[in-house]
Short mmCIF file of C-alpha atoms in Angstrom, two decimals:
data_model
loop_
_atom_site.label_atom_id
_atom_site.label_comp_id
_atom_site.label_asym_id
_atom_site.label_seq_id
_atom_site.Cartn_x
_atom_site.Cartn_y
_atom_site.Cartn_z
CA UNK A 182 82.46 13.64 78.55
CA UNK A 183 85.37 14.27 76.24
CA UNK A 184 88.79 14.54 77.81
CA UNK A 185 91.43 13.88 75.14
CA UNK A 186 92.21 16.82 72.85
CA UNK A 187 90.89 16.61 69.30
CA UNK A 188 93.15 16.67 66.24
CA UNK A 189 93.62 20.35 65.22
CA UNK A 190 91.46 20.27 62.07
CA UNK A 191 88.60 18.61 63.90
CA UNK A 192 88.96 20.94 66.89
CA UNK A 193 88.66 23.88 64.53
CA UNK A 194 85.46 22.50 63.01
CA UNK A 195 84.00 21.96 66.48
CA UNK A 196 84.90 25.55 67.41
CA UNK A 197 83.24 26.83 64.23
CA UNK A 198 80.00 24.99 65.05
CA UNK A 199 80.06 26.03 68.69
CA UNK A 200 80.43 29.70 67.76
CA UNK A 201 77.13 29.67 65.87
CA UNK A 202 73.46 29.72 66.81
CA UNK A 203 71.48 26.54 66.19
CA UNK A 204 69.96 27.55 62.81
CA UNK A 205 73.38 28.67 61.59
CA UNK A 206 74.89 25.35 62.66
CA UNK A 207 72.44 23.64 60.32
CA UNK A 208 73.51 25.98 57.53
CA UNK A 209 77.14 25.15 58.21
CA UNK A 210 76.36 21.43 58.09
CA UNK A 211 74.67 22.04 54.74
CA UNK A 212 77.81 23.77 53.47
CA UNK A 213 79.86 20.80 54.58
CA UNK A 214 77.49 18.47 52.71
CA UNK A 215 78.16 20.39 49.51
CA UNK A 216 81.91 20.07 50.01
CA UNK A 217 82.08 16.30 50.42
CA UNK A 218 84.70 15.19 47.88
CA UNK A 219 83.69 12.85 45.09
CA UNK A 220 85.07 9.34 45.21
CA UNK A 221 88.17 8.70 43.11
CA UNK A 222 87.37 6.64 40.04
CA UNK A 223 89.18 3.56 41.35
CA UNK A 224 86.46 3.41 44.03
CA UNK A 225 83.45 4.49 41.96
CA UNK A 226 84.26 1.60 39.66
CA UNK A 227 84.51 -0.79 42.60
CA UNK A 228 81.54 -0.23 44.89
CA UNK A 229 82.30 -3.54 46.59
CA UNK A 230 85.31 -1.90 48.25
CA UNK A 231 82.97 0.38 50.21
CA UNK A 232 81.08 -0.67 53.31
CA UNK A 233 77.61 0.52 54.20
CA UNK A 234 77.05 2.07 57.60
CA UNK A 235 73.54 0.81 58.26
CA UNK A 236 72.96 2.97 61.31
CA UNK A 237 72.67 6.03 59.08
CA UNK A 238 69.14 6.91 57.98
CA UNK A 239 70.24 7.33 54.39
CA UNK A 240 72.63 5.13 52.49
CA UNK A 241 76.19 5.94 53.47
CA UNK A 242 79.19 4.00 52.28
CA UNK A 243 82.75 4.45 53.43
CA UNK A 244 86.18 2.96 53.24
CA UNK A 245 89.71 3.74 54.42
CA UNK A 246 93.06 3.41 52.69
CA UNK A 247 96.47 3.39 54.30
CA UNK A 248 99.29 5.50 52.86
CA UNK A 249 102.91 5.23 53.88
CA UNK A 250 104.74 8.49 54.47
CA UNK A 251 108.28 9.11 55.76
CA UNK A 252 107.02 9.64 59.30
CA UNK A 253 104.21 7.19 59.75
CA UNK A 254 101.33 5.43 58.12
CA UNK A 255 98.40 7.74 57.54
CA UNK A 256 94.83 6.92 56.70
CA UNK A 257 92.75 8.38 53.88
CA UNK A 258 88.97 8.37 54.30
CA UNK A 259 86.41 7.98 51.50
CA UNK A 260 82.65 8.48 51.77
CA UNK A 261 79.71 8.13 49.44
CA UNK A 262 76.18 9.41 50.14
CA UNK A 263 73.46 10.59 47.75
CA UNK A 264 72.75 14.31 47.27
CA UNK A 265 69.23 13.83 48.66
CA UNK A 266 70.76 12.94 52.03
CA UNK A 267 72.41 16.26 52.96
CA UNK A 268 72.54 15.60 56.70
CA UNK A 269 74.38 12.34 56.20
CA UNK A 270 76.69 13.96 53.64
CA UNK A 271 77.34 16.84 56.03
CA UNK A 272 78.43 14.49 58.81
CA UNK A 273 80.65 12.57 56.41
CA UNK A 274 82.26 15.83 55.23
CA UNK A 275 82.97 16.92 58.82
CA UNK A 276 84.74 13.64 59.50
CA UNK A 277 86.59 13.85 56.20
CA UNK A 278 87.85 17.37 56.77
CA UNK A 279 88.66 16.67 60.40
CA UNK A 280 90.35 13.28 60.14
CA UNK A 281 91.54 12.57 56.59
CA UNK A 282 95.29 12.03 56.39
CA UNK A 283 95.89 11.55 60.11
CA UNK A 284 97.75 8.66 61.72
CA UNK A 285 95.79 5.70 63.06
CA UNK A 286 96.68 6.61 66.64
CA UNK A 287 95.38 10.16 66.20
CA UNK A 288 92.08 8.96 64.77
CA UNK A 289 91.64 6.25 67.40
CA UNK A 290 92.15 8.89 70.11
CA UNK A 291 89.08 10.84 68.95
CA UNK A 292 86.41 10.35 71.60
CA UNK A 293 83.41 8.30 70.48
CA UNK A 294 81.03 11.05 71.61
CA UNK A 295 82.80 13.71 69.50
CA UNK A 296 79.69 14.29 67.28
CA UNK A 297 77.88 15.61 70.37
CA UNK A 298 80.38 18.47 70.49
CA UNK A 299 78.96 19.99 67.30
CA UNK A 300 75.92 21.19 69.22
CA UNK A 301 73.48 19.77 66.67
CA UNK A 302 71.74 17.17 68.80
CA UNK A 303 68.65 19.28 69.50
CA UNK A 304 68.29 20.57 65.94
CA UNK A 305 69.05 17.25 64.28
CA UNK A 306 67.54 14.98 66.99
CA UNK A 307 69.37 12.17 68.82
CA UNK A 308 68.10 9.62 66.30
CA UNK A 309 69.81 11.35 63.41
CA UNK A 310 72.96 12.01 65.45
CA UNK A 311 73.33 8.28 65.91
CA UNK A 312 74.30 7.94 62.26
CA UNK A 313 77.28 10.21 62.71
CA UNK A 314 78.43 8.41 65.84
CA UNK A 315 78.13 5.15 63.91
CA UNK A 316 80.23 6.55 61.04
CA UNK A 317 83.02 7.55 63.41
CA UNK A 318 82.78 4.18 65.16
CA UNK A 319 83.04 2.33 61.85
CA UNK A 320 86.12 4.31 60.81
CA UNK A 321 87.80 3.63 64.13
CA UNK A 322 86.99 -0.08 64.01
CA UNK A 323 88.41 -0.40 60.51
CA UNK A 324 91.59 1.44 61.46
CA UNK A 325 92.03 -0.58 64.65
CA UNK A 326 91.64 -3.80 62.66
CA UNK A 327 94.16 -2.63 60.07
CA UNK A 328 96.71 -1.66 62.74
CA UNK A 329 96.27 -4.96 64.58
CA UNK A 330 96.83 -6.77 61.30
CA UNK A 331 100.01 -4.75 60.65
CA UNK A 332 101.35 -5.48 64.12
CA UNK A 333 100.60 -9.19 63.80
CA UNK A 334 102.44 -9.26 60.48
CA UNK A 335 105.44 -7.49 62.04
CA UNK A 336 105.54 -9.91 64.96
CA UNK A 337 105.46 -13.05 62.87
CA UNK B 68 37.61 30.02 51.63
CA UNK B 69 38.62 26.50 50.67
CA UNK B 70 40.66 26.40 47.52
CA UNK B 71 39.18 24.72 44.43
CA UNK B 72 39.56 20.96 44.27
CA UNK B 73 41.51 19.40 41.44
CA UNK B 74 39.53 17.24 39.04
CA UNK B 75 41.16 14.59 36.92
CA UNK B 76 40.41 11.03 35.90
CA UNK B 77 42.82 9.33 38.27
CA UNK B 78 41.74 11.27 41.35
CA UNK B 79 38.02 11.07 40.60
CA UNK B 80 38.15 7.29 41.09
CA UNK B 81 39.27 7.79 44.69
CA UNK B 82 36.81 8.11 47.56
CA UNK B 83 38.12 11.57 48.50
CA UNK B 84 39.76 13.17 45.45
CA UNK B 85 39.89 16.47 47.33
CA UNK B 86 42.80 15.11 49.38
CA UNK B 87 45.28 14.99 46.49
CA UNK B 88 46.73 17.52 44.08
CA UNK B 89 49.03 16.88 41.12
CA UNK B 90 52.32 18.62 40.36
CA UNK B 91 50.71 20.25 37.28
CA UNK B 92 47.92 21.65 39.44
CA UNK B 93 50.31 23.03 42.04
CA UNK B 94 52.59 24.54 39.41
CA UNK B 95 49.55 26.34 37.92
CA UNK B 96 48.49 27.59 41.37
CA UNK B 97 51.97 28.96 41.98
CA UNK B 98 51.96 30.54 38.53
CA UNK B 99 48.64 32.21 39.38
CA UNK B 100 50.21 33.76 42.47
CA UNK B 101 48.03 31.83 44.93
CA UNK B 102 50.92 30.58 47.05
CA UNK B 103 52.59 33.97 47.18
CA UNK B 104 49.20 35.49 48.02
CA UNK B 105 48.66 33.06 50.91
CA UNK B 106 45.51 31.38 49.55
CA UNK B 107 47.39 28.15 49.48
CA UNK B 108 50.10 27.13 51.93
CA UNK B 109 52.64 24.59 50.68
CA UNK B 110 54.51 22.61 53.34
CA UNK B 111 57.58 20.44 52.79
CA UNK B 112 58.15 17.64 55.28
CA UNK B 113 61.11 15.29 54.75
CA UNK B 114 63.05 12.61 56.46
CA UNK B 115 66.29 14.55 56.04
CA UNK B 116 66.20 17.74 58.07
CA UNK B 117 68.36 19.65 55.54
CA UNK B 118 66.65 18.66 52.30
CA UNK B 119 64.37 21.72 52.21
CA UNK B 120 67.47 23.92 52.25
CA UNK B 121 68.80 22.11 49.16
CA UNK B 122 65.93 23.62 47.18
CA UNK B 123 62.17 23.47 47.60
CA UNK B 124 58.95 24.32 45.78
CA UNK B 125 58.80 28.12 45.54
CA UNK B 126 56.97 29.57 48.51
CA UNK B 127 56.92 26.32 50.49
CA UNK B 128 57.55 26.38 54.23
CA UNK B 129 59.31 23.61 56.11
CA UNK B 130 57.89 21.50 58.92
CA UNK B 131 60.16 18.83 60.40
CA UNK B 132 58.37 15.73 61.69
CA UNK B 133 60.80 15.35 64.54
CA UNK B 134 61.69 18.81 65.76
CA UNK B 135 58.34 20.49 64.97
CA UNK B 136 55.65 17.84 65.41
CA UNK B 137 56.93 15.58 68.17
CA UNK B 138 56.90 16.64 71.79
CA UNK B 139 60.46 17.02 72.96
CA UNK B 140 59.97 15.22 76.28
CA UNK B 141 56.98 12.88 76.17
CA UNK B 142 56.60 10.34 73.37
CA UNK B 143 53.62 12.16 71.92
CA UNK B 144 52.75 14.89 69.46
CA UNK B 145 52.81 18.56 70.31
CA UNK B 146 49.77 19.98 72.09
CA UNK B 147 47.18 22.52 70.96
CA UNK B 148 49.09 25.66 71.95
CA UNK B 149 52.31 24.42 70.33
CA UNK B 150 50.47 23.47 67.13
CA UNK B 151 48.75 26.85 67.03
CA UNK B 152 52.11 28.56 67.39
CA UNK B 153 53.72 26.39 64.70
CA UNK B 154 50.86 26.85 62.22
CA UNK B 155 50.69 30.60 62.77
CA UNK B 156 54.44 30.96 62.26
CA UNK B 157 54.16 29.08 58.96
CA UNK B 158 51.39 31.37 57.72
CA UNK B 159 48.64 28.79 58.22
CA UNK B 160 45.18 29.82 59.43
CA UNK B 161 42.46 27.43 60.51
CA UNK B 162 40.74 27.78 57.12
CA UNK B 163 43.92 27.62 55.01
CA UNK B 164 44.22 25.05 52.28
CA UNK B 165 47.48 23.25 53.05
CA UNK B 166 49.34 21.13 50.49
CA UNK B 167 52.03 18.89 51.97
CA UNK B 168 54.79 17.15 50.05
CA UNK B 169 58.09 15.48 50.86
CA UNK B 170 60.75 12.95 50.00
CA UNK B 171 60.44 9.18 49.70
CA UNK B 172 56.98 8.99 48.09
CA UNK B 173 55.56 11.41 50.67
CA UNK B 174 56.27 9.04 53.51
CA UNK B 175 56.98 11.85 56.00
CA UNK B 176 54.55 14.22 54.31
CA UNK B 177 51.67 11.85 54.97
CA UNK B 178 52.82 11.60 58.57
CA UNK B 179 52.66 15.41 58.84
CA UNK B 180 49.23 15.34 57.19
CA UNK B 181 48.07 12.80 59.76
CA UNK B 182 49.25 15.06 62.60
CA UNK B 183 47.42 18.02 61.02
CA UNK B 184 44.34 15.79 60.99
CA UNK B 185 44.74 15.02 64.71
CA UNK B 186 44.14 18.73 65.18
CA UNK B 187 41.14 18.62 62.86
CA UNK B 188 42.68 20.88 60.24
CA UNK B 189 40.02 20.58 57.60
CA UNK B 190 41.62 21.20 54.23
CA UNK B 191 44.96 19.46 54.06
CA UNK B 192 46.07 17.72 50.88
CA UNK B 193 49.04 15.72 49.59
CA UNK B 194 51.01 16.54 46.48
CA UNK B 195 50.80 13.24 44.57
CA UNK B 196 54.36 12.08 43.85
CA UNK B 197 55.93 14.52 46.28
CA UNK B 198 59.33 16.13 46.06
CA UNK B 199 60.91 13.57 43.76
CA UNK B 200 58.25 13.89 41.08
CA UNK B 201 58.43 17.69 41.18
CA UNK B 202 62.19 17.55 40.69
CA UNK B 203 62.06 14.76 38.09
CA UNK B 204 59.75 16.94 36.02
CA UNK B 205 62.34 19.71 36.08
CA UNK B 206 60.02 22.14 37.85
CA UNK B 207 61.22 25.29 39.54
CA UNK B 208 63.03 25.09 42.87
CA UNK B 209 63.73 27.92 45.27
CA UNK B 210 66.66 28.23 47.65
CA UNK B 211 65.13 31.10 49.51
CA UNK B 212 63.69 30.24 52.89
CA UNK B 213 60.07 31.35 52.77
CA UNK B 214 59.07 33.91 55.36
CA UNK B 215 55.27 33.95 55.31
CA UNK B 216 53.31 36.67 57.06
CA UNK B 217 52.35 35.20 60.44
CA UNK B 218 48.76 34.00 60.59
CA UNK B 219 46.49 33.45 63.56
CA UNK B 220 45.59 29.91 64.47
CA UNK B 221 43.26 28.96 67.32
CA UNK B 222 44.35 26.64 70.10
CA UNK B 223 42.61 23.41 69.18
CA UNK B 224 42.51 20.42 71.47
CA UNK B 225 43.92 17.40 69.63
CA UNK B 226 41.29 14.76 68.94
CA UNK B 227 43.22 11.50 68.73
CA UNK B 228 40.47 8.91 69.04
CA UNK B 229 39.14 8.79 65.44
CA UNK B 230 42.47 8.23 63.70
CA UNK B 231 45.02 7.26 66.35
CA UNK B 232 45.23 3.94 68.17
CA UNK B 233 47.12 3.38 71.42
CA UNK B 234 48.38 0.02 72.58
CA UNK B 235 45.25 -0.68 74.66
CA UNK B 236 43.09 0.23 71.67
CA UNK B 237 44.99 -2.31 69.58
CA UNK B 238 44.55 -4.99 72.24
CA UNK B 239 40.81 -4.25 72.24
CA UNK B 240 40.83 -4.25 68.42
CA UNK B 241 42.34 -7.74 68.07
CA UNK B 242 40.08 -9.86 65.92
CA UNK B 243 39.53 -6.94 63.55
CA UNK B 244 41.75 -6.22 60.55
CA UNK B 245 45.31 -5.02 61.06
CA UNK B 246 47.74 -3.98 58.34
CA UNK B 247 51.45 -4.31 59.04
CA UNK B 248 53.24 -2.02 56.58
CA UNK B 249 56.84 -2.89 57.49
CA UNK B 250 59.30 -4.84 55.35
CA UNK B 251 58.90 -8.62 55.10
CA UNK B 252 62.01 -9.07 57.25
CA UNK B 253 60.48 -7.03 60.04
CA UNK B 254 57.12 -8.78 59.69
CA UNK B 255 58.57 -12.26 60.02
CA UNK B 256 60.71 -11.23 62.97
CA UNK B 257 63.98 -11.78 61.18
CA UNK B 258 64.88 -8.21 62.14
CA UNK B 259 63.39 -5.51 64.35
CA UNK B 260 64.23 -2.45 62.27
CA UNK B 261 64.11 -1.41 58.65
CA UNK B 262 66.77 -2.75 56.31
CA UNK B 263 69.57 -0.17 56.28
CA UNK B 264 67.95 1.93 59.01
CA UNK B 265 68.97 2.55 62.58
CA UNK B 266 68.27 -0.07 65.19
CA UNK B 267 65.70 1.57 67.40
CA UNK B 268 65.62 -1.19 69.90
CA UNK B 269 62.73 -3.61 69.98
CA UNK B 270 63.31 -6.59 72.24
CA UNK B 271 61.08 -8.95 70.26
CA UNK B 272 60.66 -9.41 66.52
CA UNK B 273 57.57 -10.43 64.60
CA UNK B 274 54.10 -8.98 64.07
CA UNK B 275 50.77 -8.50 65.82
CA UNK B 276 48.89 -11.80 65.32
CA UNK B 277 46.44 -11.79 62.38
CA UNK B 278 47.97 -8.64 60.83
CA UNK B 279 48.25 -8.75 57.03
CA UNK B 280 51.64 -7.81 55.59
CA UNK B 281 51.35 -5.08 52.96
CA UNK B 282 54.63 -3.10 52.92
CA UNK B 283 53.75 0.58 52.63
CA UNK B 284 55.73 1.20 49.43
CA UNK B 285 53.48 -1.13 47.45
CA UNK B 286 50.82 1.59 47.53
CA UNK B 287 53.17 3.88 45.59
CA UNK B 288 54.16 3.71 41.93
CA UNK B 289 57.75 4.13 40.74
CA UNK B 290 57.29 7.89 40.37
CA UNK B 291 56.13 8.21 43.98
CA UNK B 292 52.44 8.79 43.20
CA UNK B 293 49.72 6.68 44.77
CA UNK B 294 48.66 3.69 42.72
CA UNK B 295 45.28 3.80 41.00
CA UNK B 296 42.10 2.89 42.85
CA UNK B 297 41.95 -0.48 41.08
CA UNK B 298 45.54 -1.28 42.04
CA UNK B 299 44.94 -0.25 45.65
CA UNK B 300 41.82 -2.42 45.79
CA UNK B 301 43.80 -5.39 44.52
CA UNK B 302 46.30 -4.79 47.30
CA UNK B 303 44.09 -4.11 50.30
CA UNK B 304 40.82 -5.85 49.40
CA UNK B 305 41.98 -8.89 47.42
CA UNK B 306 45.35 -9.49 49.01
CA UNK B 307 44.90 -8.24 52.58
CA UNK B 308 41.24 -9.27 52.65
CA UNK B 309 39.73 -6.00 53.87
CA UNK B 310 35.98 -5.61 53.32
CA UNK B 311 33.90 -2.49 53.00
CA UNK B 312 32.96 -1.16 56.42
CA UNK B 313 35.93 -2.76 58.19
CA UNK B 314 37.48 -1.03 61.18
CA UNK B 315 41.21 -1.07 60.38
CA UNK B 316 44.41 -0.34 62.31
CA UNK B 317 47.72 0.17 60.47
CA UNK B 318 51.12 0.14 62.12
CA UNK B 319 54.81 0.10 61.32
CA UNK B 320 57.81 0.95 63.50
CA UNK B 321 57.03 4.44 64.81
CA UNK B 322 53.90 5.31 62.83
CA UNK B 323 55.38 7.16 59.85
CA UNK B 324 55.24 4.54 57.11
CA UNK B 325 51.76 3.54 58.31
CA UNK B 326 50.58 7.15 57.85
CA UNK B 327 51.13 6.63 54.12
CA UNK B 328 48.93 3.51 54.24
CA UNK B 329 46.41 5.22 56.55
CA UNK B 330 46.00 7.94 53.89
CA UNK B 331 45.42 5.35 51.15
CA UNK B 332 42.82 3.43 53.16
CA UNK B 333 41.03 6.47 54.54
CA UNK B 334 40.97 8.88 51.62
CA UNK B 335 41.65 6.86 48.51
CA UNK B 336 39.63 3.72 49.31
CA UNK B 337 37.20 5.46 51.64
CA UNK B 338 37.32 3.29 54.77
CA UNK B 339 35.51 5.29 57.44
CA UNK B 340 37.34 3.92 60.43
CA UNK B 341 41.09 3.69 59.98
CA UNK B 342 43.49 4.35 62.81
CA UNK B 343 47.25 4.65 62.81
CA UNK B 344 48.97 2.93 65.73
CA UNK B 345 51.97 5.24 66.16
CA UNK B 346 53.38 3.31 69.10
CA UNK B 347 53.86 0.60 66.49
CA UNK B 348 56.59 -1.97 66.74
CA UNK B 349 58.91 0.10 68.93
CA UNK B 350 56.17 -0.15 71.57
CA UNK B 351 54.62 -3.54 70.80
CA UNK B 352 57.97 -5.28 70.41
CA UNK B 353 58.99 -4.06 73.87
CA UNK B 354 55.68 -4.48 75.70
CA UNK B 355 55.34 -7.23 78.28
CA UNK B 356 53.01 -10.15 77.50
CA UNK B 357 51.39 -8.84 74.34
CA UNK B 358 50.77 -11.54 71.73
CA UNK B 359 53.29 -11.80 68.89
CA UNK B 360 53.37 -14.00 65.81
CA UNK B 361 56.55 -14.89 63.96
CA UNK B 362 57.15 -15.99 60.39
CA UNK B 363 55.28 -15.29 57.18
CA UNK B 364 51.89 -16.60 58.42
CA UNK B 365 49.48 -14.11 59.93
CA UNK B 366 49.10 -16.28 63.00
CA UNK B 367 46.15 -16.58 65.31
CA UNK B 368 45.03 -14.90 68.48
CA UNK B 369 45.70 -16.59 71.81
CA UNK B 370 42.58 -18.37 73.09
#
C-alpha cells in the first residue's frame, strides 16, 4: 500500500473523497469533471501535441509542459476528454488539481496506486479505475523521460 | 397492462416492431404523463457510470451494467433475488413496460435489455437511437435523480439457455453460424482488445473458426438508430450468409457489443434461435486448446 506522503493538494482531495459516502463520492467526481480546465488555444490548435491514453474507456488525451521558475522546474498538465465521458474527465480533473504545477520529483513520488485511495473502486469498478491509474502512469513516464533528457543534456 | 406498441413504417418492416420505440413516441408518452404515472418505466444504461447524472430523459432511472447487473464475485449476472430487488427499487413490476436507452448507439442499453430478457421480463423495448439521438434533437433533459415509488417484483429464476451460450455450448455449436462483432483488428488477431479500449487480457488473438466478421456498429446508422430491415438483411443474410431458420451465436469481447447484434438478429430480422456468448473473447482467447483462426479468412474447423 501507499507509504510516501502525497503532495498537499492531492492529499486534500483524497481526504475529501474519503470523508464521503460512496454515492457522494460519485457526485464529487462529477463536480470535478465539470471543473476540468479547457485546453489553451496553442494546444487546441495542435492536437498532435497531445497523446492518447488508450487504457481509458473513453478518449483521453494529455500532455505535459515544463516551466522554469526561480526555485525549480515545474510541470504543467493538460487534459482533453469529451463531455460525454464524465468519469474520465473527473479523473483527469483530480490529477490536474492535485498535481499541476508541482516539481517532477514531487509528481514522481506519487504512488502508482494513488487512485485506489479515492475509495471509488467499488462504485466505479476496477475496470474503470484502470483508466485513472493509466493516466497517472503516463504522466509519470513523460516526466521521468523529460528529466532524464535534461540530466543527459547537463552531463554532456 | 402492456403499453401500446408504436406503429410506423420503419418499425413495421421488422419481425418484432414491438421491441422498439422512437424518440417522438417516448416524448409523447412523457408529455401524456405516462412515465410520471408509472405506466412506462424508462431506464438509462450507459458505458460511463456518471453520464446519467449529466442529464437524462425526464423520469428515467439509472441501471449500471457493471455495478447493478453483474455479480460482484462470480463472473455471471445477478441472481433472481438480486434482480427482483433491483427492479423493485427502480419502480419496475413484472408487467411493466420498460424502455431502455443509453450512449453509443444503445450498446450498453441492449446489453441491459438482454439481461432483462434472461429473467424473462416480457415487455422490454429499446429507444431507437438512444441517448445521443434524444440529445441531438434538443429534447428535454432532467438533472433530478428519479425516485420512483418502489414496486414489487417476483423472484424469477434466470433462464439462460434460450439466449445465452456458454463456452461448451459454443464448442457444441461449431459448424453452425457464428457472428463475430468485434473490430477487424480483433477479428484478425492483430490485437486482443478494442482500439482505444483497455487491454482486458486475452492470451491469444483471432476468432472462432468459421465466424463471420460483422462489426456491431454496422447495424447502426450515423444517428445511432438501427438500420432498416433491408440494410440489415444485406449485412447478415447477403454478407454473413445467414439463412432463415439458422441457429446463430454472436460474440464479442465480454458480450456487450454482441447484445446489440443479438437484438438485431432476434427482434429485427426474426431469427428464432440467437444466443449471445458473453464469455466471448476474454474467455475463448484464454481457454486451453479451443480452436482459433487468425487473419481475415473465416477459417475452417479442425478435422
